[in-house]
Short mmCIF file of N, CA and C in Angstrom, two decimals:
data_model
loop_
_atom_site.label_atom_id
_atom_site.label_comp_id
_atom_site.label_asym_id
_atom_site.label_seq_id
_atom_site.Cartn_x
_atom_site.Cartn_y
_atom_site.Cartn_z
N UNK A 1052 -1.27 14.16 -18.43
CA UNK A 1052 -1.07 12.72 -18.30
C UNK A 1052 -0.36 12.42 -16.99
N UNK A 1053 -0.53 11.20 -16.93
CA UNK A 1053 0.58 10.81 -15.26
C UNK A 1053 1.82 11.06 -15.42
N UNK A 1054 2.35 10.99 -16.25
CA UNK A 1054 4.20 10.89 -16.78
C UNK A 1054 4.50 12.46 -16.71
N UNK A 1055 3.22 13.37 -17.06
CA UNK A 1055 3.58 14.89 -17.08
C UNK A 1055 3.53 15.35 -15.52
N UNK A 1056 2.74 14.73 -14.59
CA UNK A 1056 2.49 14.65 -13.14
C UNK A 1056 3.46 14.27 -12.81
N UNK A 1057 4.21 13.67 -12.79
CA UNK A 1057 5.06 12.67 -12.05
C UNK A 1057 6.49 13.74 -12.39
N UNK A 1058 6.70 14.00 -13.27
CA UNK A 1058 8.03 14.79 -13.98
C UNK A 1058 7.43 16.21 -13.82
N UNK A 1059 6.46 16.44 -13.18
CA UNK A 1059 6.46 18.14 -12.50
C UNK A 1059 6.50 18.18 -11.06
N UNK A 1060 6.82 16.74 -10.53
CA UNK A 1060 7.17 17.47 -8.90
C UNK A 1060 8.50 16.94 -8.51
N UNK A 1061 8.83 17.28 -7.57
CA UNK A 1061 10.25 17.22 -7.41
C UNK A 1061 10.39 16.94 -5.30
N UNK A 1062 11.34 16.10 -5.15
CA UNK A 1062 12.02 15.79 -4.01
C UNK A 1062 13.27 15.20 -4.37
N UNK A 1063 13.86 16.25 -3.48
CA UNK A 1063 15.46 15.57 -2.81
C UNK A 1063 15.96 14.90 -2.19
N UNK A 1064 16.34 13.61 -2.73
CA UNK A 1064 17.31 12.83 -2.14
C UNK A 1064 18.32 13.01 -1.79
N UNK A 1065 19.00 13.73 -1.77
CA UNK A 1065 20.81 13.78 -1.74
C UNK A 1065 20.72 13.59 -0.16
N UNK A 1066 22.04 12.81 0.43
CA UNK A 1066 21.92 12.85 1.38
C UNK A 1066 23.71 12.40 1.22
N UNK A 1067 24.45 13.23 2.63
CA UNK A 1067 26.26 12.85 2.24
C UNK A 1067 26.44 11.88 2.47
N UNK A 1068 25.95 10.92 3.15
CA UNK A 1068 26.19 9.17 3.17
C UNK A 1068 25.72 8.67 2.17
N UNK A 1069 25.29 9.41 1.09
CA UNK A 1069 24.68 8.42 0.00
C UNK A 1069 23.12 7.72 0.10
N UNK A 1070 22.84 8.20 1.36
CA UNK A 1070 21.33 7.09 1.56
C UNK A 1070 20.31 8.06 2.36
N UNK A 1071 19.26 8.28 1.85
CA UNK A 1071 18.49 9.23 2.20
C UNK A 1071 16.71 8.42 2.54
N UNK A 1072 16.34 8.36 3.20
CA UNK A 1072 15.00 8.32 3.27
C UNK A 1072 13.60 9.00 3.09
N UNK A 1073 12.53 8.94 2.63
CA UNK A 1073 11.36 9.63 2.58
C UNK A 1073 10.02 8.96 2.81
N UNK A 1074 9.21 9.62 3.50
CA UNK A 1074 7.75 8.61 3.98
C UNK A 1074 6.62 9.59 3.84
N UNK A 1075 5.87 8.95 3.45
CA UNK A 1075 4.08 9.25 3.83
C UNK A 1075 3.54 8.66 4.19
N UNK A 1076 2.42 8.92 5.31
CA UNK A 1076 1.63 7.96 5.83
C UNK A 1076 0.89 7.93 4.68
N UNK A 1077 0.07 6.31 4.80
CA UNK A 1077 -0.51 5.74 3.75
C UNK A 1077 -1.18 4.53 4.29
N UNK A 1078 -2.70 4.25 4.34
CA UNK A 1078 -3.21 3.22 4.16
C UNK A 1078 -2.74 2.26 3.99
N UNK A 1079 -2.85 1.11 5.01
CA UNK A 1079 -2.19 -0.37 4.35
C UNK A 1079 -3.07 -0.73 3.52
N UNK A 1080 -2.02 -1.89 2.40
CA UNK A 1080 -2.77 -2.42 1.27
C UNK A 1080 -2.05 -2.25 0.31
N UNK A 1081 -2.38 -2.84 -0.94
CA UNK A 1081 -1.19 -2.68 -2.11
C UNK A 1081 -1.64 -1.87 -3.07
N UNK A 1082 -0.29 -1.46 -3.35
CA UNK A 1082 -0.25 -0.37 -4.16
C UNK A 1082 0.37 -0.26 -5.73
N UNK A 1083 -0.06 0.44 -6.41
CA UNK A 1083 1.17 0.45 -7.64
C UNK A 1083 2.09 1.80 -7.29
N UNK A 1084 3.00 1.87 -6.99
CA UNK A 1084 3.82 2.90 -6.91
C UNK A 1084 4.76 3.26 -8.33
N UNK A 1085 4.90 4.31 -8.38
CA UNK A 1085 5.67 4.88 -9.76
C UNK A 1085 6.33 6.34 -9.29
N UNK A 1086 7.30 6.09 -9.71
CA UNK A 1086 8.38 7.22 -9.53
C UNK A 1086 9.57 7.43 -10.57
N UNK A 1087 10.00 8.61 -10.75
CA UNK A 1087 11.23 9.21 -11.58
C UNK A 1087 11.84 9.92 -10.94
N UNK A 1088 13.52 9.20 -11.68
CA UNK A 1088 14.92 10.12 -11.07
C UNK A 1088 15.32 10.56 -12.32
N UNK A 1089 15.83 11.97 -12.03
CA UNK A 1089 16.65 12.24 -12.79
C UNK A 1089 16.85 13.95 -12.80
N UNK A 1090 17.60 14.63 -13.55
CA UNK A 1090 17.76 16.38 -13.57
C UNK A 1090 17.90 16.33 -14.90
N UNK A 1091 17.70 17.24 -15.82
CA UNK A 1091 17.44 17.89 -17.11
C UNK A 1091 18.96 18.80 -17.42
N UNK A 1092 19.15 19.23 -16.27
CA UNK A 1092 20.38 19.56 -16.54
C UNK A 1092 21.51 19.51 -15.47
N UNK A 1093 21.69 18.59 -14.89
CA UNK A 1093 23.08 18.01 -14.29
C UNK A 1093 22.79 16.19 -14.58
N UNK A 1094 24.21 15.66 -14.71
CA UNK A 1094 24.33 14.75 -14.99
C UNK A 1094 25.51 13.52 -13.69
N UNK A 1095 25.49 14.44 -12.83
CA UNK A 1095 26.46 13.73 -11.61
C UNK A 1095 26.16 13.09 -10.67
N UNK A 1096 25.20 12.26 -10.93
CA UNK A 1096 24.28 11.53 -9.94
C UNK A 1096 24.14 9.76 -10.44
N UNK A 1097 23.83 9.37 -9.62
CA UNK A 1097 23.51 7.93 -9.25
C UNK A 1097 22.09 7.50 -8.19
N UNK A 1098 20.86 6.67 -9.19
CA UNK A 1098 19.66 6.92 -8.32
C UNK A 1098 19.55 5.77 -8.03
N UNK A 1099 18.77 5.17 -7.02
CA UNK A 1099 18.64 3.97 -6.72
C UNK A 1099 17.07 4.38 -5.41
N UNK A 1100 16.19 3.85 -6.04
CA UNK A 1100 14.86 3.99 -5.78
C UNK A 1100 14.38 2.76 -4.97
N UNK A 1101 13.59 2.80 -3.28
CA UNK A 1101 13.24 1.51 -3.70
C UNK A 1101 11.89 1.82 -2.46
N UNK A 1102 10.82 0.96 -2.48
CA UNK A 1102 9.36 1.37 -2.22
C UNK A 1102 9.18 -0.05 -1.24
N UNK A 1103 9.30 -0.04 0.10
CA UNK A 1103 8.86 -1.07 0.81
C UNK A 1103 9.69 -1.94 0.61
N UNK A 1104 11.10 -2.50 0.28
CA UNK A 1104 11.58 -3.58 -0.11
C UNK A 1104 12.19 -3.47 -1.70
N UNK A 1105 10.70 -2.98 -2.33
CA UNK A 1105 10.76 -2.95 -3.55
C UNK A 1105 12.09 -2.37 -4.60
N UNK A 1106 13.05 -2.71 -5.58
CA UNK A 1106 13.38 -1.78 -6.19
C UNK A 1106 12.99 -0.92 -7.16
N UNK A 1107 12.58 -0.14 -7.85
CA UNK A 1107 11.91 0.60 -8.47
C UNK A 1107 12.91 1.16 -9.69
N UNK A 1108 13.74 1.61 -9.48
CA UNK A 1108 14.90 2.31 -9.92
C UNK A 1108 16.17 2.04 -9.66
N UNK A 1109 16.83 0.80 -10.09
CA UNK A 1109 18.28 0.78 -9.64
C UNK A 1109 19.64 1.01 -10.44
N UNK A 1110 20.24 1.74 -9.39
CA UNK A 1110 21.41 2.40 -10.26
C UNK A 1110 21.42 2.90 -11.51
N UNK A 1111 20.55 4.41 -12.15
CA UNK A 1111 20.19 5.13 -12.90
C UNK A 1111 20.94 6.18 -12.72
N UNK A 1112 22.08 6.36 -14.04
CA UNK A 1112 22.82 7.52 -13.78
C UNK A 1112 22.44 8.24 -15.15
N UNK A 1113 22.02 9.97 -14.69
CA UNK A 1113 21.52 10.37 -16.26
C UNK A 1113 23.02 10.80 -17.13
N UNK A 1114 22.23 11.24 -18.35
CA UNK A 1114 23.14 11.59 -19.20
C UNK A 1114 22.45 12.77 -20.38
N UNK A 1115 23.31 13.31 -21.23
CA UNK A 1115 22.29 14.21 -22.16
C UNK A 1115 21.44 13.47 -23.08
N UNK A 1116 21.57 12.44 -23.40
CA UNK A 1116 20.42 11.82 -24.03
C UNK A 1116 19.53 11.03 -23.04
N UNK A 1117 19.87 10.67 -22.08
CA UNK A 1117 18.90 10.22 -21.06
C UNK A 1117 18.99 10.61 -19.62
N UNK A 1118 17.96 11.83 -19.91
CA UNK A 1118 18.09 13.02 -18.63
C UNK A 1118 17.46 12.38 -17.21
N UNK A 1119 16.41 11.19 -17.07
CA UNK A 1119 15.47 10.32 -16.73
C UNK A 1119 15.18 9.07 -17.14
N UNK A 1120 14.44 8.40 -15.88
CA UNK A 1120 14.27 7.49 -15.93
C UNK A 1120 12.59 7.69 -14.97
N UNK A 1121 11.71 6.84 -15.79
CA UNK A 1121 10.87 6.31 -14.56
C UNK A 1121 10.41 4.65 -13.82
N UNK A 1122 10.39 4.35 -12.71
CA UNK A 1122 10.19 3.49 -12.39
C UNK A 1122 8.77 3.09 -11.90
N UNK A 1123 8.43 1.76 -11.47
CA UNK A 1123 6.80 1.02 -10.98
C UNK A 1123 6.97 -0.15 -10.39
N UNK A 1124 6.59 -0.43 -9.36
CA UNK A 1124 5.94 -1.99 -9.12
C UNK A 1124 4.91 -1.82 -8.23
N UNK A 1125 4.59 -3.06 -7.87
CA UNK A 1125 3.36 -2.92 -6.38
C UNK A 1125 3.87 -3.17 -5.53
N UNK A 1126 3.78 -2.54 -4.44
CA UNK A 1126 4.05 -2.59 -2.75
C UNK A 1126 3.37 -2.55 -1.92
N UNK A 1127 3.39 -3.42 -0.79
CA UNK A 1127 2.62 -3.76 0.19
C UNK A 1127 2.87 -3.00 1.17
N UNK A 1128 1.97 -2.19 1.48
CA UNK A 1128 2.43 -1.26 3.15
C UNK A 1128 1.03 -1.98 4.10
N UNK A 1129 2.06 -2.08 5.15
CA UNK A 1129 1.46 -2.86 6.39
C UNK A 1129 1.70 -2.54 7.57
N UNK A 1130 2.85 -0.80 7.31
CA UNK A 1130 2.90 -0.41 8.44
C UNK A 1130 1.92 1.73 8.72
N UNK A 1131 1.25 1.40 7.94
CA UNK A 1131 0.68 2.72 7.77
C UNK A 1131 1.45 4.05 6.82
N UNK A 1132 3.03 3.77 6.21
CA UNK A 1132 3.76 4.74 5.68
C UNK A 1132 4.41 3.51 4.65
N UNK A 1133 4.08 4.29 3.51
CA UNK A 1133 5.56 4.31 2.13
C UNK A 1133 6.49 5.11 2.00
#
């Protein structure tokens, strides 16, 4: 399923200022974007997701009953990268 896709790949955010960036080039045009934060087993984090403007994920801190979170909206890329 997508949710099993999405929760088998993995990128790192951490960054020591707290604010990290990531891009792919990408076709302009809109998109549905969907993404998940979270670790299965650490709980010392704070996620804050966001896609073109978009927020996706804000301020998601896990816990043992909620190891994850996933997020979605549509975003407009108009500069060739999300």
């Amino acid at each position: 399923s997508d949710t099993d896709k999405i929760m088998r790949s993995l990128n790192m955010f951490q960054h020591s200022s707290g604010t990290a960036n990531w891009e792919i080039a990408l076709a302009n045009g809109i998109y549905q974007v969907e993404v998940a934060a979270g670790d299965p087993s650490f709980y010392d984090s704070q996620h804050t997701i966001r896609a073109e403007g978009i927020t996706l994920i804000n301020n998601f801190i896990p816990s043992a009953q909620n190891t994850h979170k996933i997020g979605s909206g549509i975003v407009t890329i108009s500069d060739g990268k999300l």
